[in-house]
Coordinates of C-alpha atoms in Angstrom, one line a residue:
Chain A
M1 CA 89.5 126.3 93.2
E2 CA 90.5 123.7 95.8
K3 CA 94.1 123.5 96.9
A4 CA 95.9 120.2 96.2
I5 CA 99.0 121.3 98.0
E6 CA 99.4 123.9 100.7
A7 CA 102.9 124.5 102.3
V8 CA 103.1 127.1 105.0
N9 CA 106.4 128.5 106.2
L10 CA 108.4 125.2 105.7
T11 CA 111.8 125.3 107.3
K12 CA 114.4 122.6 107.3
Y13 CA 117.8 122.5 108.9
Y14 CA 120.5 119.8 108.4
G15 CA 122.5 120.3 111.5
S16 CA 123.2 124.0 111.5
F17 CA 122.7 124.4 107.8
L18 CA 119.5 126.0 106.8
A19 CA 118.4 124.1 103.7
V20 CA 114.9 125.5 103.3
D21 CA 113.9 128.8 104.8
G22 CA 110.2 129.6 105.4
V23 CA 108.9 128.4 102.1
S24 CA 105.2 128.9 101.5
F25 CA 103.2 128.1 98.4
S26 CA 100.0 126.5 97.3
V27 CA 99.1 124.4 94.2
K28 CA 95.5 124.4 92.9
S29 CA 93.8 121.2 91.9
G30 CA 94.4 120.4 88.3
E31 CA 97.4 122.7 88.0
V32 CA 100.8 121.9 86.7
F33 CA 103.2 123.7 89.0
G34 CA 106.9 123.9 88.2
F35 CA 109.5 124.2 90.9
L36 CA 112.8 125.5 89.7
G37 CA 116.1 126.3 91.3
P38 CA 119.9 125.8 90.8
N39 CA 121.6 122.7 92.3
G40 CA 121.5 122.8 96.1
A41 CA 118.8 125.4 96.3
G42 CA 116.4 123.2 98.3
K43 CA 114.1 121.8 95.6
T44 CA 114.5 118.2 96.6
T45 CA 114.4 118.9 100.4
T46 CA 111.1 120.9 99.8
I47 CA 109.6 118.1 97.7
R48 CA 110.6 115.5 100.4
M49 CA 109.0 117.6 103.1
V50 CA 105.8 118.0 101.0
T51 CA 105.6 114.3 100.4
G52 CA 106.2 113.5 104.1
L53 CA 109.6 111.9 103.7
L54 CA 111.4 114.6 105.7
R55 CA 109.8 116.3 108.7
P56 CA 110.2 120.1 108.6
N57 CA 111.7 121.8 111.6
S58 CA 108.8 124.2 111.5
G59 CA 105.9 124.9 109.2
E60 CA 102.8 123.0 108.0
V61 CA 102.0 121.0 104.9
R62 CA 98.7 119.7 103.6
V63 CA 98.4 117.4 100.6
L64 CA 94.9 116.7 99.2
G65 CA 93.5 118.0 102.5
C66 CA 95.7 115.7 104.6
N67 CA 98.2 116.9 107.2
M68 CA 101.5 115.4 106.1
L69 CA 102.9 115.6 109.6
D70 CA 100.4 113.0 110.8
E71 CA 101.4 109.4 110.0
R72 CA 97.9 108.1 109.2
E73 CA 96.9 111.2 107.2
K74 CA 100.2 111.0 105.3
I75 CA 99.4 107.5 104.2
R76 CA 95.9 108.5 103.2
A77 CA 97.3 111.3 101.0
R78 CA 99.9 109.0 99.4
E79 CA 97.1 106.6 98.3
K80 CA 96.0 109.4 96.0
T81 CA 99.5 110.5 95.0
G82 CA 102.1 109.2 92.5
I83 CA 105.7 110.1 93.4
V84 CA 108.8 110.0 91.2
P85 CA 111.8 110.8 93.4
E86 CA 114.9 112.3 91.9
M87 CA 117.3 109.6 90.5
A88 CA 115.0 106.8 91.6
N89 CA 115.4 103.4 90.0
P90 CA 112.9 100.6 89.5
Y91 CA 114.0 97.2 91.0
V92 CA 116.5 95.9 88.4
D93 CA 116.2 92.3 89.5
L94 CA 112.5 92.3 88.8
T95 CA 110.8 92.5 85.4
A96 CA 108.8 95.6 84.3
M97 CA 105.6 93.7 85.1
Q98 CA 106.8 92.7 88.6
N99 CA 107.7 96.3 89.4
L100 CA 104.2 97.5 88.4
R101 CA 102.6 94.6 90.3
L102 CA 104.6 95.6 93.4
M103 CA 103.4 99.2 93.2
G104 CA 99.8 98.1 92.6
E105 CA 100.0 95.9 95.7
L106 CA 101.5 98.7 97.8
Y107 CA 98.6 100.9 96.7
G108 CA 96.1 98.2 97.8
M109 CA 94.7 97.5 94.4
S110 CA 93.1 94.2 93.5
K111 CA 94.9 91.7 91.3
A112 CA 92.6 92.2 88.3
E113 CA 93.0 96.0 88.5
I114 CA 96.7 95.7 88.7
E115 CA 97.0 93.4 85.7
K116 CA 94.7 95.6 83.6
R117 CA 96.3 98.9 84.5
S118 CA 99.8 97.5 84.2
L119 CA 99.3 96.3 80.7
E120 CA 97.7 99.6 79.7
L121 CA 100.7 101.5 81.1
L122 CA 103.2 99.2 79.5
R123 CA 101.6 99.8 76.1
E124 CA 101.4 103.6 76.7
F125 CA 105.1 103.8 77.6
G126 CA 106.3 101.5 74.8
L127 CA 107.4 98.8 77.3
Y128 CA 104.9 96.1 76.5
E129 CA 107.3 93.9 74.5
K130 CA 109.8 94.0 77.4
R131 CA 107.2 93.4 80.1
N132 CA 108.8 90.1 81.2
V133 CA 112.4 91.2 80.9
K134 CA 114.4 92.1 84.0
V135 CA 114.9 95.8 84.3
R136 CA 118.7 95.3 84.6
G137 CA 118.8 95.2 80.8
F138 CA 116.8 98.4 80.3
S139 CA 118.2 101.7 79.0
K140 CA 118.0 104.8 81.2
G141 CA 115.1 106.1 79.2
M142 CA 113.2 102.8 79.6
R143 CA 113.8 102.8 83.3
Q144 CA 112.6 106.3 83.7
R145 CA 109.5 105.5 81.7
L146 CA 108.9 102.5 83.9
I147 CA 109.4 104.6 87.1
I148 CA 106.7 107.0 85.8
A149 CA 104.4 104.2 84.9
M150 CA 104.9 102.8 88.5
A151 CA 103.8 106.2 89.9
M152 CA 100.7 106.1 87.6
V153 CA 99.6 102.6 88.4
A154 CA 97.0 103.6 90.9
D155 CA 95.7 106.4 88.7
P156 CA 96.5 109.1 91.4
E157 CA 95.0 112.6 91.6
L158 CA 98.3 114.2 92.2
Y159 CA 101.9 113.7 90.9
F160 CA 105.2 114.7 92.4
L161 CA 107.8 114.5 89.6
D162 CA 111.3 115.3 90.6
E163 CA 113.4 115.9 87.5
P164 CA 111.4 113.4 85.4
T165 CA 113.2 114.1 82.1
S166 CA 116.7 114.6 83.4
G167 CA 119.4 113.0 81.2
L168 CA 116.9 111.3 78.9
D169 CA 117.0 110.9 75.1
V170 CA 114.7 113.1 73.1
I171 CA 112.2 110.4 72.4
S172 CA 111.8 109.3 76.0
A173 CA 111.7 112.9 77.2
R174 CA 109.0 113.8 74.7
L175 CA 106.9 110.7 75.6
I176 CA 107.1 111.7 79.3
K177 CA 106.1 115.3 78.5
D178 CA 103.2 114.0 76.4
V179 CA 102.1 111.9 79.4
I180 CA 102.3 114.9 81.7
R181 CA 100.1 116.9 79.3
E182 CA 97.6 114.0 79.0
E183 CA 97.4 113.7 82.8
K184 CA 96.8 117.5 83.0
R185 CA 94.0 117.2 80.5
A186 CA 92.5 114.4 82.7
G187 CA 92.4 116.9 85.5
K188 CA 95.4 115.7 87.5
T189 CA 97.6 118.0 89.6
I190 CA 101.3 117.9 88.8
F191 CA 104.1 119.2 90.9
L192 CA 107.2 119.2 88.8
T193 CA 110.8 120.0 89.4
T194 CA 113.1 120.4 86.5
H195 CA 116.3 122.0 85.3
N196 CA 115.0 122.2 81.8
M197 CA 113.6 125.7 81.2
D198 CA 111.9 124.7 77.9
D199 CA 110.0 121.9 79.7
A200 CA 109.0 124.3 82.5
N201 CA 107.9 126.9 79.9
E202 CA 105.9 124.3 77.9
L203 CA 104.3 122.4 80.7
C204 CA 103.8 124.6 83.7
E205 CA 100.9 127.0 84.4
R206 CA 102.8 128.5 87.4
I207 CA 106.4 128.4 88.4
G208 CA 108.1 128.9 91.8
I209 CA 111.8 129.7 91.8
I210 CA 113.8 128.8 94.9
R211 CA 117.3 130.0 95.7
R212 CA 119.4 129.3 98.8
G213 CA 116.3 127.8 100.5
K214 CA 114.1 130.8 99.9
L215 CA 111.2 131.1 97.4
I216 CA 112.2 134.2 95.4
A217 CA 109.5 134.2 92.8
I218 CA 106.2 132.5 92.1
D219 CA 104.0 133.4 89.1
T220 CA 103.0 132.3 85.6
P221 CA 105.8 131.8 83.1
E222 CA 104.7 134.9 81.0
K223 CA 104.5 137.1 84.0
L224 CA 107.9 135.9 85.2
K225 CA 109.3 136.9 81.8
Q226 CA 108.1 140.4 82.3
L227 CA 110.5 140.7 85.2
V228 CA 113.3 140.9 82.7
K229 CA 111.6 143.0 80.1
G230 CA 114.8 144.8 79.1
R231 CA 116.4 141.5 78.0
V232 CA 115.0 141.4 74.5
S233 CA 117.6 140.0 72.1
V234 CA 118.3 139.9 68.4
E235 CA 119.9 136.8 66.9
V236 CA 121.7 137.2 63.5
S237 CA 123.8 135.0 61.3
F238 CA 125.8 136.3 58.3
E239 CA 127.6 134.6 55.4
P240 CA 130.5 134.7 55.7
M241 CA 130.2 135.0 59.5
K242 CA 132.1 137.9 60.7
F243 CA 130.9 140.5 63.2
D244 CA 132.3 143.6 64.9
P245 CA 130.3 144.4 68.1
S246 CA 131.6 148.0 68.2
V247 CA 129.4 148.9 65.3
L248 CA 126.3 148.5 67.5
S249 CA 125.6 151.5 69.7
S250 CA 122.3 149.9 70.9
A251 CA 123.8 146.6 72.2
L252 CA 123.8 145.9 75.9
K253 CA 125.7 142.6 75.5
V254 CA 126.8 140.4 72.6
E255 CA 127.1 136.6 72.9
P256 CA 128.7 134.6 70.1
M257 CA 126.6 131.4 69.6
G258 CA 128.1 129.0 67.0
D259 CA 127.5 130.4 63.6
K260 CA 125.4 133.3 64.9
V261 CA 125.5 136.1 67.5
K262 CA 122.9 137.0 70.1
I263 CA 122.7 140.7 70.9
Y264 CA 120.8 141.8 74.0
T265 CA 119.2 145.2 73.6
K266 CA 116.7 147.6 75.0
D267 CA 115.9 148.9 71.5
P268 CA 115.5 146.0 69.1
D269 CA 114.3 148.3 66.2
K270 CA 117.6 150.3 66.3
T271 CA 119.7 147.1 66.7
V272 CA 118.1 145.5 63.6
K273 CA 118.7 148.6 61.5
E274 CA 122.3 148.8 62.6
L275 CA 122.8 145.1 61.7
V276 CA 121.3 145.6 58.3
R277 CA 123.5 148.6 57.6
Y278 CA 126.5 146.7 58.8
A279 CA 125.7 143.8 56.4
E280 CA 125.3 146.1 53.4
R281 CA 128.5 147.9 54.2
E282 CA 130.5 144.7 54.7
K283 CA 128.7 142.9 51.7
L284 CA 127.5 140.1 54.0
R285 CA 124.5 138.0 53.3
I286 CA 122.0 137.8 56.1
V287 CA 121.2 134.1 56.6
S288 CA 118.8 134.7 59.5
L289 CA 117.7 137.6 61.7
R290 CA 115.1 137.4 64.4
T291 CA 114.1 139.2 67.6
L292 CA 113.6 137.1 70.7
S293 CA 111.6 138.0 73.8
P294 CA 113.2 137.0 77.2
S295 CA 113.1 133.3 77.8
L296 CA 112.4 131.6 81.1
E297 CA 116.1 130.8 81.2
D298 CA 116.8 134.5 81.1
V299 CA 114.4 135.0 84.0
F300 CA 116.0 132.2 85.9
M301 CA 119.6 133.4 85.3
E302 CA 118.6 137.0 86.3
L303 CA 116.9 135.8 89.5
V304 CA 119.5 133.2 90.7
G305 CA 122.4 135.3 89.6
G306 CA 123.8 132.6 87.2
R307 CA 125.4 130.5 89.9
N308 CA 124.6 127.2 91.7
D309 CA 123.9 127.5 95.5
Chain B
M1 CA 95.7 97.5 109.8
I2 CA 94.7 94.5 107.6
D3 CA 95.5 96.6 104.6
Q4 CA 99.0 97.5 105.9
L5 CA 99.6 93.8 106.7
K6 CA 98.7 92.8 103.1
R7 CA 101.0 95.5 101.8
S8 CA 103.8 94.2 104.1
F9 CA 103.4 90.9 102.4
A10 CA 103.9 92.7 99.0
V11 CA 107.2 94.0 100.4
A12 CA 108.2 90.5 101.6
K13 CA 107.4 89.0 98.2
K14 CA 109.7 91.7 96.6
D15 CA 112.4 90.8 99.1
M16 CA 112.1 87.1 98.3
L17 CA 112.4 87.7 94.6
I18 CA 115.4 90.0 94.9
F19 CA 117.4 89.1 97.9
Y20 CA 117.2 85.4 98.5
L21 CA 119.7 84.6 95.8
K22 CA 122.2 87.5 96.5
G23 CA 125.7 86.2 97.1
P24 CA 126.1 87.4 100.7
V25 CA 122.8 85.8 101.7
V26 CA 123.8 82.5 100.2
I27 CA 127.2 82.7 101.8
M28 CA 126.1 83.8 105.3
G29 CA 122.9 82.0 105.3
L30 CA 123.8 78.6 103.8
L31 CA 127.4 78.0 103.2
F32 CA 128.8 79.5 106.4
P33 CA 126.6 77.6 108.9
F34 CA 127.4 74.4 106.9
F35 CA 131.1 74.8 107.4
L36 CA 130.7 76.0 110.9
F37 CA 128.7 72.8 111.6
L38 CA 131.5 70.7 110.1
A39 CA 134.0 72.5 112.4
F40 CA 131.7 71.7 115.3
L41 CA 131.4 68.0 114.2
I42 CA 134.7 66.9 113.0
G43 CA 137.1 65.4 115.5
R44 CA 134.5 65.4 118.4
N45 CA 132.7 62.3 119.4
L46 CA 129.3 64.0 120.0
P47 CA 126.1 62.3 120.8
D48 CA 123.4 62.5 118.1
E49 CA 121.1 64.7 120.2
Q50 CA 123.8 67.3 120.6
L51 CA 124.6 67.2 116.9
F52 CA 120.9 67.7 116.1
V53 CA 120.6 70.6 118.5
G54 CA 123.8 72.2 117.2
L55 CA 122.9 71.7 113.5
T56 CA 119.3 73.0 113.9
A57 CA 120.2 76.0 116.1
M58 CA 123.0 77.1 113.8
T59 CA 120.8 76.7 110.7
A60 CA 117.9 78.6 112.3
F61 CA 120.2 81.4 113.6
F62 CA 122.2 81.9 110.4
T63 CA 119.5 81.5 107.8
S64 CA 117.0 83.8 109.6
T65 CA 119.7 86.5 110.1
A66 CA 121.1 86.4 106.6
V67 CA 118.6 88.3 104.5
G68 CA 117.3 91.1 106.8
P69 CA 120.3 93.2 107.6
T70 CA 121.3 94.0 104.1
I71 CA 117.9 94.8 102.5
I72 CA 117.7 98.5 103.3
P73 CA 121.4 99.3 102.6
W74 CA 120.9 97.5 99.2
E75 CA 117.7 99.5 98.5
C76 CA 119.5 102.7 99.4
R77 CA 122.4 101.9 97.1
G78 CA 120.1 100.8 94.3
R79 CA 118.1 104.1 94.7
T80 CA 114.8 102.1 95.2
F81 CA 114.3 102.9 98.9
E82 CA 112.9 106.4 98.5
R83 CA 110.3 105.1 95.9
L84 CA 109.3 102.3 98.4
I85 CA 109.0 104.5 101.4
T86 CA 107.0 107.2 99.6
A87 CA 104.4 104.5 98.6
P88 CA 101.3 104.5 100.8
V89 CA 103.0 102.3 103.5
S90 CA 104.4 103.2 106.8
L91 CA 108.0 102.5 107.7
T92 CA 106.7 99.9 110.1
T93 CA 105.0 98.1 107.3
V94 CA 108.1 98.1 105.2
L95 CA 110.1 96.7 108.1
L96 CA 107.4 94.1 108.8
G97 CA 107.8 93.0 105.1
D98 CA 111.6 92.7 105.6
F99 CA 110.9 90.7 108.8
Q100 CA 108.7 88.3 106.9
A101 CA 111.3 87.8 104.2
S102 CA 113.8 86.7 106.9
L103 CA 111.2 84.6 108.6
Y104 CA 110.2 82.6 105.6
F105 CA 113.8 82.0 104.5
G106 CA 114.7 80.9 108.0
L107 CA 111.7 78.6 108.5
A108 CA 112.0 77.0 105.0
I109 CA 115.7 76.2 105.4
T110 CA 115.6 75.2 109.1
F111 CA 112.8 72.7 108.5
A112 CA 114.4 71.4 105.3
I113 CA 117.5 70.6 107.3
A114 CA 116.1 69.6 110.7
V115 CA 113.4 67.2 109.6
P116 CA 115.7 64.9 107.6
A117 CA 118.2 65.2 110.5
V118 CA 115.6 63.9 112.9
L119 CA 114.9 61.0 110.6
Y120 CA 118.5 60.2 110.0
F121 CA 119.5 60.2 113.7
S122 CA 116.2 58.4 114.6
L123 CA 115.5 60.8 117.4
G124 CA 112.5 60.6 119.7
L125 CA 111.5 64.3 119.2
G126 CA 108.7 66.2 120.9
W127 CA 107.4 67.7 117.6
V128 CA 105.0 70.2 119.2
I129 CA 107.9 71.7 121.3
F130 CA 110.3 71.6 118.4
I131 CA 107.9 73.3 116.0
T132 CA 106.7 75.9 118.5
A133 CA 110.3 76.7 119.6
T134 CA 111.5 76.9 116.0
L135 CA 108.7 79.2 114.9
L136 CA 109.4 81.5 117.9
A137 CA 113.1 81.4 117.5
V138 CA 113.2 82.1 113.8
G139 CA 110.7 85.0 114.4
T140 CA 113.0 86.3 117.1
F141 CA 116.1 86.1 115.0
S142 CA 114.3 87.7 112.1
A143 CA 113.2 90.5 114.4
M144 CA 116.8 90.9 115.5
T145 CA 117.7 91.7 111.9
V146 CA 115.3 94.6 111.9
L147 CA 117.4 96.0 114.8
L148 CA 120.7 95.1 113.2
S149 CA 119.8 96.8 109.9
S150 CA 118.9 100.0 111.6
Y151 CA 122.3 101.4 112.5
P152 CA 124.5 102.8 111.0
P153 CA 122.2 104.3 108.3
T154 CA 124.5 103.3 105.5
D155 CA 124.1 102.4 101.8
V156 CA 127.0 100.0 102.0
P157 CA 125.8 96.4 102.7
A158 CA 129.3 95.3 103.7
D159 CA 129.3 97.7 106.6
V160 CA 126.1 96.2 108.0
M161 CA 127.3 92.7 107.3
M162 CA 130.4 93.3 109.3
L163 CA 128.6 94.6 112.4
T164 CA 126.0 91.9 112.1
S165 CA 128.6 89.2 111.9
L166 CA 130.2 90.6 115.0
A167 CA 126.9 90.6 116.9
K168 CA 126.0 87.1 115.6
F169 CA 129.2 85.4 116.5
S170 CA 129.3 86.9 120.0
L171 CA 125.8 85.6 120.6
L172 CA 126.6 82.2 119.1
F173 CA 129.6 81.5 121.3
I174 CA 127.8 82.3 124.5
S175 CA 124.6 80.4 123.7
G176 CA 125.3 76.9 125.0
I177 CA 125.6 75.3 121.6
F178 CA 129.2 74.3 122.0
V179 CA 129.0 73.7 125.8
P180 CA 125.6 72.9 127.3
L181 CA 124.2 75.3 129.9
E182 CA 124.5 72.9 132.8
K183 CA 128.2 72.4 132.1
L184 CA 128.9 76.2 132.0
P185 CA 130.4 77.9 135.1
S186 CA 127.8 80.1 136.8
Y187 CA 129.3 83.4 135.3
G188 CA 129.2 81.8 131.9
R189 CA 125.5 80.8 132.4
L190 CA 124.7 84.4 133.4
V191 CA 126.4 85.7 130.2
S192 CA 124.5 83.2 128.1
Y193 CA 121.2 84.5 129.3
I194 CA 121.7 87.7 127.3
S195 CA 121.6 85.6 124.0
P196 CA 118.2 84.7 122.6
L197 CA 119.9 81.7 121.0
T198 CA 120.4 80.2 124.4
Y199 CA 116.7 79.8 124.9
Y200 CA 116.2 78.2 121.5
V201 CA 119.0 75.7 122.2
D202 CA 117.5 74.9 125.5
A203 CA 114.0 74.5 124.1
L204 CA 115.4 72.2 121.4
R205 CA 116.9 70.1 124.2
H206 CA 113.5 70.1 125.8
S207 CA 112.1 68.7 122.6
L208 CA 114.5 65.8 123.2
G209 CA 113.5 65.6 126.9
R210 CA 116.6 67.2 128.5
G211 CA 116.3 71.0 128.9
Y212 CA 118.0 73.0 131.6
L213 CA 115.7 76.0 132.1
P214 CA 111.9 75.6 132.5
L215 CA 110.4 75.4 129.0
W216 CA 108.0 78.3 129.6
I217 CA 111.0 80.5 130.3
D218 CA 112.7 79.5 127.0
L219 CA 109.6 80.2 125.0
G220 CA 108.6 83.3 127.0
M221 CA 112.1 84.8 126.6
L222 CA 112.1 84.1 122.8
V223 CA 108.8 86.1 122.6
L224 CA 110.1 88.9 124.7
F225 CA 113.3 89.2 122.8
G226 CA 111.4 89.1 119.5
I227 CA 109.1 91.9 120.5
A228 CA 111.9 94.0 122.0
F229 CA 114.1 93.6 118.9
F230 CA 111.3 94.5 116.5
F231 CA 110.1 97.6 118.3
A232 CA 113.6 98.8 119.1
G233 CA 114.5 98.3 115.5
V234 CA 111.5 100.2 114.3
A235 CA 112.3 103.0 116.7
V236 CA 115.9 103.3 115.6
H237 CA 114.9 103.1 111.9
K238 CA 112.5 106.0 112.4
R239 CA 115.1 108.0 114.2
V240 CA 117.7 107.6 111.4
L241 CA 115.4 107.6 108.4
E242 CA 116.2 111.2 107.4
K243 CA 119.9 110.5 107.5
R244 CA 119.4 108.0 104.7
F245 CA 118.4 110.8 102.4
T246 CA 120.7 113.6 103.5

């Protein structure tokens, strides 16, 4: 399959600080690729190099076959690319429609195309009724939906979405995730950075994890989970809720979580049996009991060491 | 090329919708030159020609330099600049759009003030010289804002406004508005040649039949200053672009 993005040995210094250290990866056409990392790991610097905003100190990057280090080729690639930068805002002194028109004009679309596509997107993102209202009065969720609509106005082949659901209400976040799935179904390539492990797990076919400027893992979510095979856990809730961790010989770690406890174990069968015996002995009712395979969050925590960079 | 020009007009339209009515633009572009003109006028028994030249030159200079310097800092502060610069436009295209926003503002206000002033004072004006000189001068001053907005790469509009005001007032006072070139001492005349406003003031006097330098020098210098300001501005903007995101 053709490569939509190819980054080779990207390196970026800010003064003497090495922000990104020889990062290489490729994203296939039609793939949803997640890029994860703790704060300060180099995600945004990498995305800015790949989109041609920052020039790497060394390395090469091609997007849709265009060399992003060449000014003309970069503009050619951007004509087929929709970009949502981290924390970007629409123009608050313009209406939603004016924001979309501006983007359409910057992508060189005709007036008729812009009008048609803008109205379609405003309906899709639930902003049609507010199309002539200045964005200053929009909520964060509405602004983010508009920013994504602006990236979609030219119906690009490739999207770069930097934290598209960050800080959003459940409804807006779900709408944006549905749009990402829809674009994937339409054959679009999506490069996504997120802090939300559930989003990454649900949406991405492959995931790259960056830490301290280095790409430390890159694989499918399920294969990444196998890296922490031992971290199977059992979650249990009793009524009344009381629990003595010393009764479990099989527990590796016990984490209280609200009205339940999560027990990490290498032998879930033995842990479950010990929990049932404990409940019978203490005359506790088991409200819930389930075994959990390692989550992407567990993988992430294991790989990045549980700290921001 | 044509495509990028069209896109630069889209940037200019956006600037017109957003920035023309911002407080600092109205203050520095309209109110300030008005009061400066009153200060220039009151208590001095000046001939109508000199009043017209002073009024027109100050209006052109202040209006065309009011919008441009603050656009990029405002965009950075509002977190819209990264979105704009990652659209399929070059940085030069964006700056050309900002240049046009200054140009249209400067031209509209200058002609709106100067034409009634000509009629009011009943001046025998050489219209071709006046219009040519005004187009070139407003273009040059607008290009100057591309350079003025380039450094420091800040997201605080007030920082840029302060430095811009410093540069503008220095240029204003050496430009022969308050004292005509022929009455300046020779060192004063030499200093005045570093200001593009000097050549516009002199070209306006030509339009009234009494310039000091040859007209072709006035117009040629305005063109040279305009080109130099724009390309120097683009070069500095390109150099500091990354600093706006780090």
